[in-house]
Coordinates of C-alpha atoms and ligand atoms in Angstrom, one line a residue:
M1 CA -64.4 -127.8 -11.7
L2 CA -64.0 -131.4 -11.1
Q3 CA -63.3 -133.7 -14.1
I4 CA -63.2 -137.7 -15.1
S5 CA -59.5 -138.3 -16.4
S6 CA -58.2 -141.5 -17.3
K7 CA -54.9 -139.5 -18.6
P8 CA -51.4 -139.8 -17.2
P9 CA -51.2 -137.4 -14.1
K10 CA -50.9 -134.1 -14.8
K11 CA -47.5 -132.0 -13.8
T12 CA -48.8 -131.3 -10.8
I13 CA -50.2 -133.9 -8.5
L14 CA -52.4 -134.0 -5.2
I15 CA -51.4 -137.2 -3.4
L16 CA -53.9 -137.8 -0.5
F17 CA -52.4 -140.3 1.8
T18 CA -52.5 -142.1 5.3
K19 CA -49.7 -142.2 7.7
A20 CA -50.1 -146.0 7.6
S21 CA -48.7 -145.6 3.6
L22 CA -46.2 -143.2 3.5
N23 CA -43.5 -146.3 3.2
I24 CA -45.5 -147.5 0.1
L25 CA -45.6 -143.7 -1.3
P26 CA -44.3 -144.1 -4.6
F27 CA -42.3 -141.5 -6.6
F28 CA -39.9 -141.1 -3.5
D29 CA -36.7 -142.5 -2.7
I30 CA -35.6 -143.1 1.1
E31 CA -34.3 -140.2 2.0
E32 CA -37.1 -137.5 0.3
K33 CA -39.7 -140.3 2.3
K34 CA -37.4 -139.2 6.1
T35 CA -37.5 -135.8 4.9
I36 CA -41.4 -136.1 4.4
Q37 CA -41.9 -137.7 8.0
N38 CA -39.8 -135.1 9.6
K39 CA -41.9 -132.6 8.2
L40 CA -45.3 -134.7 9.3
N41 CA -43.7 -134.8 13.1
D42 CA -44.1 -130.8 12.6
G43 CA -47.2 -131.2 12.1
M44 CA -47.1 -130.0 8.6
Q45 CA -51.0 -130.4 6.8
I46 CA -50.0 -129.7 3.2
I47 CA -46.0 -130.9 2.0
S48 CA -45.2 -129.6 -1.3
F49 CA -42.1 -131.8 -3.5
N50 CA -40.7 -130.8 -6.0
K51 CA -39.1 -133.3 -8.5
T52 CA -38.6 -134.6 -12.4
Q53 CA -40.2 -132.0 -13.2
K54 CA -43.6 -132.3 -11.0
N55 CA -45.0 -130.6 -8.5
Y56 CA -45.9 -132.7 -5.4
F57 CA -48.5 -132.1 -2.7
L58 CA -48.6 -134.3 -0.5
I59 CA -51.6 -134.2 1.7
P60 CA -51.8 -136.4 4.7
I61 CA -55.1 -137.9 5.8
E62 CA -56.1 -138.9 9.2
I63 CA -59.0 -140.0 10.5
D64 CA -60.3 -139.8 13.9
V65 CA -62.1 -142.5 14.7
T66 CA -63.6 -141.8 17.6
K67 CA -65.4 -138.7 15.4
K68 CA -68.8 -139.1 14.1
E69 CA -69.0 -139.3 10.2
D70 CA -70.2 -136.2 9.8
S71 CA -67.7 -134.4 11.7
V72 CA -65.1 -136.2 9.9
N73 CA -66.8 -135.3 6.6
E74 CA -67.0 -131.4 7.7
K75 CA -62.9 -131.2 8.5
F76 CA -62.2 -132.6 5.1
R77 CA -64.4 -130.2 3.2
I78 CA -62.4 -127.9 5.3
L79 CA -59.3 -129.8 4.5
G80 CA -60.3 -129.1 0.7
N81 CA -60.5 -125.7 1.6
S82 CA -56.9 -125.7 2.7
I83 CA -55.8 -127.3 0.0
F84 CA -57.6 -125.2 -2.0
K85 CA -55.9 -122.1 -1.1
T86 CA -52.2 -123.4 -1.1
L87 CA -52.9 -124.4 -4.7
K88 CA -54.0 -120.8 -5.4
E89 CA -50.9 -119.6 -3.9
N90 CA -48.5 -121.8 -6.1
K91 CA -51.0 -120.7 -9.1
E92 CA -51.5 -124.3 -9.8
T93 CA -54.2 -124.4 -12.4
E94 CA -54.4 -128.2 -13.5
V95 CA -54.1 -131.1 -10.8
S96 CA -54.3 -134.4 -10.7
V97 CA -55.0 -136.2 -7.3
E98 CA -53.7 -139.6 -6.3
V99 CA -55.0 -141.4 -3.2
L100 CA -53.2 -144.3 -1.4
G101 CA -54.6 -146.2 2.1
D102 CA -57.6 -146.1 2.8
L103 CA -60.2 -143.8 2.5
S104 CA -64.0 -144.1 1.9
K105 CA -65.2 -142.2 -1.4
E106 CA -67.8 -140.4 1.0
Y107 CA -64.5 -139.1 2.6
L108 CA -62.7 -138.4 -0.6
A109 CA -66.3 -136.9 -2.0
S110 CA -66.0 -134.4 0.8
I111 CA -62.3 -133.0 0.2
L112 CA -63.0 -133.0 -3.1
L113 CA -66.1 -130.9 -2.6
G114 CA -64.3 -128.4 -0.2
I115 CA -62.1 -127.5 -3.1
N116 CA -64.6 -127.2 -5.2
L117 CA -66.7 -124.7 -3.7
S118 CA -63.9 -122.7 -2.3
E119 CA -63.2 -121.6 -5.6
Y120 CA -66.5 -119.7 -5.7
E121 CA -65.6 -115.4 -6.3
F122 CA -68.3 -112.8 -7.0
L123 CA -66.4 -110.7 -9.5
K124 CA -69.2 -108.9 -11.9
Y125 CA -68.6 -105.5 -10.3
R126 CA -64.6 -105.5 -10.4
T127 CA -63.2 -104.1 -14.2
K128 CA -60.6 -105.9 -13.9
P129 CA -61.2 -109.1 -12.9
K130 CA -58.7 -111.8 -11.7
A131 CA -60.7 -114.7 -12.2
Y132 CA -58.2 -117.8 -10.9
G133 CA -59.6 -121.5 -11.7
L134 CA -58.2 -124.8 -10.7
T135 CA -59.5 -128.0 -12.6
V136 CA -59.3 -130.9 -10.7
S137 CA -58.9 -134.4 -12.6
I138 CA -59.6 -137.8 -10.7
D139 CA -59.7 -141.5 -12.1
A140 CA -63.2 -142.9 -12.5
L141 CA -61.4 -145.8 -10.5
L142 CA -60.9 -143.4 -7.4
L143 CA -64.7 -141.6 -7.6
D144 CA -67.3 -142.8 -10.1
E145 CA -68.5 -140.4 -12.8
A146 CA -71.8 -139.7 -11.5
S147 CA -70.6 -138.7 -8.1
V148 CA -68.4 -136.2 -9.3
N149 CA -70.9 -134.8 -11.7
E150 CA -72.6 -134.4 -7.8
L151 CA -69.8 -132.5 -6.6
N152 CA -70.3 -130.4 -9.6
L153 CA -73.7 -129.8 -9.9
I154 CA -73.8 -128.6 -5.9
T155 CA -71.3 -126.8 -6.6
E156 CA -73.0 -124.8 -9.3
S157 CA -76.1 -124.7 -7.0
V158 CA -74.3 -122.8 -4.6
R159 CA -72.5 -120.6 -7.2
I160 CA -75.9 -119.5 -8.4
T161 CA -77.5 -118.8 -4.9
K162 CA -74.4 -116.9 -3.8
D163 CA -74.4 -114.8 -7.3
L164 CA -78.1 -113.8 -6.4
V165 CA -77.1 -113.0 -2.9
N166 CA -74.4 -111.0 -3.2
E167 CA -75.8 -108.9 -6.2
P168 CA -76.7 -105.4 -4.6
V169 CA -80.1 -104.2 -4.7
S170 CA -78.9 -101.2 -7.3
F171 CA -79.4 -104.2 -10.1
L172 CA -81.4 -106.7 -7.8
T173 CA -84.8 -105.4 -7.7
A174 CA -87.5 -107.5 -7.3
A175 CA -88.5 -107.4 -10.9
Q176 CA -85.3 -108.1 -11.8
Y177 CA -85.0 -111.0 -9.3
S178 CA -87.8 -112.6 -10.6
K179 CA -86.3 -112.2 -14.9
E180 CA -82.9 -114.1 -12.9
I181 CA -85.0 -116.9 -11.5
Q182 CA -86.8 -117.3 -14.7
K183 CA -83.6 -117.6 -16.5
I184 CA -82.4 -120.5 -13.8
G185 CA -85.8 -122.2 -14.2
E186 CA -85.1 -122.5 -18.4
A187 CA -81.2 -123.8 -17.7
A188 CA -82.6 -126.0 -14.8
G189 CA -85.8 -127.6 -15.9
F190 CA -88.6 -126.0 -13.2
S191 CA -91.4 -123.5 -14.3
V192 CA -92.0 -120.1 -13.0
I193 CA -94.8 -118.0 -12.7
V194 CA -94.5 -114.5 -11.9
L195 CA -97.2 -112.4 -10.3
D196 CA -96.5 -108.4 -10.8
Q197 CA -97.9 -106.2 -8.6
K198 CA -101.7 -105.8 -10.0
E199 CA -101.7 -109.3 -9.7
I200 CA -100.6 -109.3 -6.1
E201 CA -103.1 -106.5 -5.1
A202 CA -105.7 -108.4 -7.0
E203 CA -104.9 -111.7 -4.8
Q204 CA -104.8 -109.5 -2.0
M205 CA -101.7 -110.0 -0.5
G206 CA -102.0 -107.6 2.1
G207 CA -98.7 -108.5 3.8
V208 CA -96.6 -108.6 0.8
I209 CA -98.3 -105.6 -0.7
A210 CA -97.9 -103.4 2.8
V211 CA -93.9 -103.9 3.5
N212 CA -93.4 -102.7 -0.6
L213 CA -95.6 -99.5 0.3
G214 CA -92.3 -97.3 0.5
S215 CA -90.5 -98.8 -2.9
S216 CA -91.1 -97.2 -5.7
A217 CA -90.2 -100.6 -7.4
P218 CA -93.3 -103.4 -8.2
A219 CA -93.1 -106.6 -5.7
T220 CA -93.2 -109.9 -7.6
F221 CA -94.5 -113.3 -6.4
N222 CA -92.8 -116.4 -8.1
I223 CA -94.1 -119.5 -8.1
L224 CA -91.2 -121.8 -9.3
E225 CA -92.8 -125.7 -9.5
Y226 CA -90.4 -128.6 -10.5
K227 CA -92.8 -131.9 -11.0
P228 CA -91.3 -134.7 -12.6
K229 CA -93.2 -137.5 -14.7
K230 CA -92.9 -140.0 -11.8
A231 CA -92.6 -138.1 -8.8
L232 CA -92.0 -140.4 -5.9
N233 CA -93.8 -138.2 -3.8
E234 CA -98.1 -138.0 -3.8
A235 CA -98.2 -134.5 -2.2
P236 CA -95.8 -132.0 -3.1
L237 CA -93.0 -130.6 -0.5
V238 CA -93.1 -126.8 -0.7
L239 CA -90.2 -124.5 -0.3
V240 CA -90.9 -120.8 0.8
G241 CA -88.4 -118.0 0.6
K242 CA -87.9 -114.6 2.5
G243 CA -87.0 -112.7 -1.0
V244 CA -86.7 -109.1 0.8
V245 CA -84.4 -107.4 -2.5
F246 CA -83.2 -104.8 -0.2
D247 CA -84.5 -104.4 4.2
T248 CA -84.0 -100.4 5.1
G249 CA -86.1 -101.4 8.1
G250 CA -89.1 -99.2 6.6
L251 CA -89.8 -96.3 8.7
S252 CA -88.3 -98.0 11.5
L253 CA -84.9 -97.3 9.7
K254 CA -81.9 -99.7 11.2
P255 CA -79.0 -97.7 11.9
T256 CA -76.1 -97.5 9.3
R257 CA -73.0 -99.5 10.5
N258 CA -73.3 -103.1 10.9
S259 CA -76.8 -103.3 10.7
M260 CA -78.4 -102.2 7.3
D261 CA -75.2 -102.2 5.3
M262 CA -75.5 -106.3 5.0
M263 CA -79.2 -105.7 4.1
K264 CA -79.1 -106.3 0.6
S265 CA -78.8 -110.1 1.9
D266 CA -82.6 -110.7 3.0
M267 CA -83.4 -112.4 0.2
A268 CA -80.9 -115.3 0.5
G269 CA -83.6 -117.5 2.5
S270 CA -85.8 -117.4 -1.2
A271 CA -82.2 -117.6 -3.1
A272 CA -81.2 -121.2 -1.2
V273 CA -84.7 -122.4 -2.3
V274 CA -83.9 -121.4 -5.9
G275 CA -80.2 -122.9 -5.5
A276 CA -81.7 -125.9 -3.9
M277 CA -84.9 -126.4 -7.0
Y278 CA -82.3 -126.0 -9.4
A279 CA -80.1 -128.7 -8.2
I280 CA -82.9 -131.1 -7.5
A281 CA -84.3 -130.4 -11.2
K282 CA -80.9 -130.7 -12.9
A283 CA -80.4 -134.1 -11.0
K284 CA -83.8 -135.2 -11.8
L285 CA -84.7 -136.5 -8.9
P286 CA -88.3 -137.5 -8.8
Y287 CA -89.4 -135.5 -6.4
H288 CA -92.2 -132.8 -6.9
V289 CA -91.1 -129.4 -5.7
I290 CA -93.0 -126.4 -5.6
G291 CA -90.9 -122.7 -4.5
L292 CA -93.0 -120.1 -3.5
I293 CA -90.8 -116.9 -3.2
P294 CA -92.1 -113.0 -2.2
A295 CA -90.0 -110.6 -3.6
V296 CA -90.1 -106.8 -2.1
E297 CA -88.5 -103.7 -1.3
N298 CA -88.8 -102.7 2.4
R299 CA -88.0 -98.8 1.9
P300 CA -88.9 -95.5 4.1
G301 CA -91.0 -93.1 1.7
Y302 CA -94.0 -90.9 1.8
E303 CA -96.3 -94.3 1.3
A304 CA -94.5 -96.3 3.4
I305 CA -96.6 -98.5 6.0
C306 CA -96.4 -96.6 9.2
P307 CA -96.1 -98.7 12.7
G308 CA -99.3 -98.9 14.0
D309 CA -101.5 -99.1 10.4
V310 CA -103.2 -102.1 10.5
I311 CA -103.1 -104.1 7.5
T312 CA -105.5 -107.3 6.5
M313 CA -102.9 -110.4 5.3
Y314 CA -103.9 -112.5 2.3
N315 CA -106.1 -115.2 4.8
G316 CA -108.3 -112.3 5.9
T317 CA -105.8 -112.1 9.6
T318 CA -105.8 -108.3 10.8
V319 CA -102.1 -107.2 11.6
E320 CA -101.1 -104.3 13.5
V321 CA -97.9 -103.3 12.2
L322 CA -95.8 -102.0 15.3
D323 CA -92.1 -102.3 13.6
T324 CA -91.9 -101.8 9.9
D325 CA -88.4 -103.6 10.1
A326 CA -90.3 -107.1 11.5
E327 CA -91.1 -107.1 7.3
G328 CA -90.5 -110.8 6.7
R329 CA -92.7 -112.7 8.7
L330 CA -95.6 -110.1 6.6
I331 CA -94.7 -111.5 3.3
L332 CA -94.0 -115.0 4.0
A333 CA -97.5 -115.3 6.1
D334 CA -98.9 -114.4 2.5
A335 CA -96.8 -117.3 0.8
L336 CA -97.0 -119.9 3.8
H337 CA -101.1 -119.3 3.5
Y338 CA -100.7 -119.6 -0.7
A339 CA -98.6 -123.0 -0.1
K340 CA -102.3 -124.4 1.6
R341 CA -103.8 -124.9 -1.9
Y342 CA -101.1 -127.6 -2.6
N343 CA -101.9 -129.8 0.4
P344 CA -98.6 -130.1 0.6
E345 CA -97.0 -133.2 2.7
L346 CA -94.4 -130.4 3.8
V347 CA -93.8 -127.0 3.9
L348 CA -90.0 -125.7 4.7
D349 CA -89.6 -121.7 5.1
F350 CA -85.8 -120.1 4.9
A351 CA -85.3 -116.7 6.0
T352 CA -83.1 -114.1 7.3
L353 CA -86.1 -113.7 9.8
T354 CA -84.5 -112.1 13.1
G355 CA -81.8 -111.0 14.7
S356 CA -82.2 -112.5 17.8
A357 CA -81.4 -116.1 15.8
L358 CA -78.1 -114.6 15.3
R359 CA -77.4 -113.6 18.7
A360 CA -78.4 -116.6 19.8
I361 CA -76.3 -119.2 18.0
G362 CA -74.2 -116.7 15.7
K363 CA -73.2 -118.1 12.1
E364 CA -72.9 -121.8 12.9
A365 CA -76.3 -122.9 12.3
S366 CA -80.0 -122.4 11.7
V367 CA -82.3 -121.9 14.5
V368 CA -85.5 -124.1 13.5
M369 CA -88.9 -124.9 14.5
G370 CA -92.5 -126.1 13.4
T371 CA -95.0 -128.4 13.3
A372 CA -93.5 -131.6 11.0
E373 CA -93.3 -135.3 12.7
K374 CA -90.7 -136.4 14.4
T375 CA -89.9 -138.8 11.6
I376 CA -89.5 -135.9 9.7
K377 CA -87.5 -133.5 12.0
K378 CA -84.8 -136.3 12.4
K379 CA -84.7 -136.6 8.4
I380 CA -84.0 -132.6 8.4
K381 CA -81.5 -132.9 11.2
K382 CA -79.6 -136.2 9.4
A383 CA -79.4 -133.7 6.4
A384 CA -78.1 -130.5 7.5
N385 CA -75.4 -132.8 10.0
S386 CA -74.5 -134.8 7.2
T387 CA -73.6 -131.3 4.9
G388 CA -72.5 -128.9 7.8
E389 CA -75.4 -127.0 7.5
R390 CA -76.5 -127.7 11.1
I391 CA -80.0 -126.9 12.8
I392 CA -80.7 -126.3 16.4
E393 CA -84.6 -126.6 17.1
F394 CA -86.2 -123.9 19.7
P395 CA -89.7 -124.5 21.0
L396 CA -92.7 -122.6 19.9
W397 CA -94.9 -123.7 23.4
D398 CA -98.3 -121.6 23.2
E399 CA -97.5 -119.1 25.8
Y400 CA -94.7 -117.7 23.2
G401 CA -98.0 -117.3 20.9
D402 CA -99.7 -114.9 23.3
Y403 CA -96.7 -112.2 22.8
M404 CA -97.9 -111.4 19.5
K405 CA -101.8 -110.9 20.1
S406 CA -102.8 -107.3 19.7
D407 CA -105.0 -105.2 21.8
I408 CA -106.4 -103.3 18.3
A409 CA -106.2 -106.2 15.6
D410 CA -105.9 -110.0 15.5
L411 CA -101.9 -110.0 15.9
K412 CA -98.9 -107.9 16.3
N413 CA -95.6 -108.2 14.1
L414 CA -93.8 -107.0 17.0
G415 CA -93.3 -109.3 20.8
P416 CA -91.4 -108.4 23.5
M417 CA -87.5 -107.9 23.5
D418 CA -86.6 -111.5 24.6
A419 CA -87.5 -114.7 22.7
G420 CA -87.3 -113.2 19.0
A421 CA -86.8 -115.5 17.0
I422 CA -89.5 -117.6 18.2
T423 CA -92.2 -115.3 18.5
A424 CA -91.4 -114.5 14.6
G425 CA -91.7 -118.6 14.0
K426 CA -95.1 -118.1 16.1
F427 CA -96.4 -115.5 14.0
L428 CA -95.8 -117.7 11.0
E429 CA -97.6 -120.8 12.6
H430 CA -100.8 -118.7 12.6
F431 CA -101.0 -119.0 8.7
I432 CA -100.4 -123.0 8.2
D433 CA -102.7 -125.7 8.1
Y434 CA -100.3 -128.6 7.1
P435 CA -96.6 -129.8 8.5
W436 CA -94.1 -127.3 8.6
M437 CA -90.5 -126.1 9.2
H438 CA -88.9 -122.5 9.4
F439 CA -85.4 -122.1 9.4
D440 CA -84.1 -118.7 10.8
I441 CA -80.9 -118.6 8.7
A442 CA -80.1 -115.0 9.7
G443 CA -76.7 -116.7 11.6
P444 CA -75.0 -118.7 8.8
A445 CA -76.6 -116.9 5.7
Y446 CA -74.0 -113.9 5.1
V447 CA -70.7 -113.4 6.6
S448 CA -68.5 -110.5 6.5
S449 CA -65.1 -112.4 5.9
N450 CA -63.7 -115.6 5.0
Y451 CA -65.6 -119.0 6.6
N452 CA -63.2 -122.2 5.4
Y453 CA -65.1 -123.4 2.7
R454 CA -68.0 -121.4 2.6
G455 CA -66.2 -118.1 1.4
K456 CA -67.2 -114.8 2.6
W457 CA -70.5 -112.7 2.1
S458 CA -73.5 -115.4 0.7
T459 CA -72.7 -119.1 2.1
A460 CA -76.0 -120.4 0.8
Y461 CA -76.8 -121.9 3.5
G462 CA -79.8 -124.6 3.0
V463 CA -78.6 -125.6 -0.5
R464 CA -77.0 -128.2 0.8
L465 CA -79.2 -128.9 3.4
L466 CA -82.1 -129.3 0.9
F467 CA -80.6 -131.0 -1.9
K468 CA -79.3 -133.8 0.4
F469 CA -82.9 -133.8 2.0
V470 CA -84.7 -134.0 -1.1
Q471 CA -82.2 -137.4 -2.1
N472 CA -83.0 -138.9 1.1
Q473 CA -86.5 -139.0 0.8
C474 CA -86.3 -139.9 -2.6
K475 CA -84.4 -143.1 -1.2
D476 CA -86.8 -143.7 1.6
V477 CA -89.7 -143.2 -0.2
S478 CA -88.4 -145.8 -3.1
T479 CA -87.0 -148.4 -0.5
K480 CA -90.4 -148.2 1.2
T481 CA -92.0 -149.0 -1.9
E482 CA -90.1 -151.7 -2.6
N483 CA -91.1 -153.6 1.0
Ligands
LIG501 N1 -83.8 -109.0 8.1 C1 -84.0 -108.6 9.2 C2 -83.4 -109.5 10.4 C3 -81.7 -109.6 9.9 C4 -80.9 -109.3 11.3 C5 -80.8 -110.6 8.8 C6 -79.5 -109.6 10.9 C7 -79.8 -110.9 9.2 C8 -79.2 -110.3 10.0 C9 -85.4 -108.6 9.5 O1 -86.4 -108.0 8.8 C10 -85.7 -107.9 10.9 O2 -85.0 -106.5 11.2 N2 -85.9 -108.3 11.8 C11 -86.0 -107.4 13.1 C12 -87.4 -107.6 14.0 C13 -87.7 -107.2 15.3 C14 -88.2 -105.8 14.5 C15 -88.9 -107.8 15.7 C16 -84.9 -108.2 14.3 O3 -84.6 -109.0 14.4 O4 -84.4 -106.4 14.9
LIG502 ZN1 -86.6 -105.8 8.9
LIG503 ZN1 -85.6 -108.3 7.2

């Protein structure tokens, strides 16, 4: 946790200093400075020093001016993770931050965010949880209170998303997921309407119904809305998220190792929507945002949908379900159709949709495609780069659409072996009539080993990107209206 404090520094002091400012380091005499210099020359990233009953952690800051600001920010978030690990090893629980030399507030914030995000642990199922907590105090002259609060809010929103994703399905059924979303909505100030299985059936959401057929637990369809009094956007921004609380593949069963064992994370797209809406609502951003989350469990069972079955989607399209493991597109399609009623300015969907996206780019970015205009794509890219939640755009050429035509129905849910991320995107495109971008986050959403400040398991990919995007939208719209 970060906090503003004007009190005298704690027993442990973190000194961030540029190399040029080594000579003006207070607290140290010439001999000590020499030792520090030697350690610096050895390339040490963090130099610890005990003196007059205080612990100093000296962090040399190097800013590569040839690098883009975005990559410097990412480097500093990762540095924050190294600092955190050192403080944890030393069992430090309270530290004060000092800055010497030229370090912009933005870069300082990145280091602090890296430290703050590193604190996350998922301890719910430990009978003897050993939680380690760190409080970092900083003078308001170094970083204003609003910025510090924002860093804490981002960290909290990321935590909310991670907790949801890391929950196994033994607890987080679709119905339980809806309850959690309702609690989060109440805490943040957005409304949540939950359609239950009966209402989903009455609405004839054929995709959602079909995917959940093999499960004995009911599906839900969640409608989240944050509508501030003076919203800057006339038509809402709609965020759609894939909420498969577990994906066994259904009758097209997945193999166990490295495949099915991580599939409690198949609702990561929707959890990113929840975390982002928490941040947006808590920050009281003047922006109207709606979240749509179809939540289901994809299981084999007597009632389960069979390969070859033809279903009728919410919008009336018929789909031949050739592979029951391609279920994400079926529930997203219904949610995308639902979104039309809002005449949205833009719809963004987040989904752990294809292994193809994961294989194409690994955990380093999401695979993105869509119909939004260039300026919007640019803004999304900007938010993605500045948060380190990078994206890469894939094409939606017409040819790929032909791959999804069925002999027996309007569409099939399975394309050829190749270009799987794109054919999934092409399938979704069939259900939209508004500017839209699709984020296939199968790569970056969930990792099995530590990934710097992102941690292991859920990374909460998308939360920071979405918050930044909406923040930037607010700035852009308000400057436009001023002119
Ligand atoms: N949830 C998976 C995609 C996935 C794979 C997410 C790996 C995260 C890590 C999705 O429902 C799926 O199984 N997709 C299939 C689609 C195929 C059958 C067309 C895939 O990508 O193999
Ligand atoms: Zn699947
Ligand atoms: Zn899935």
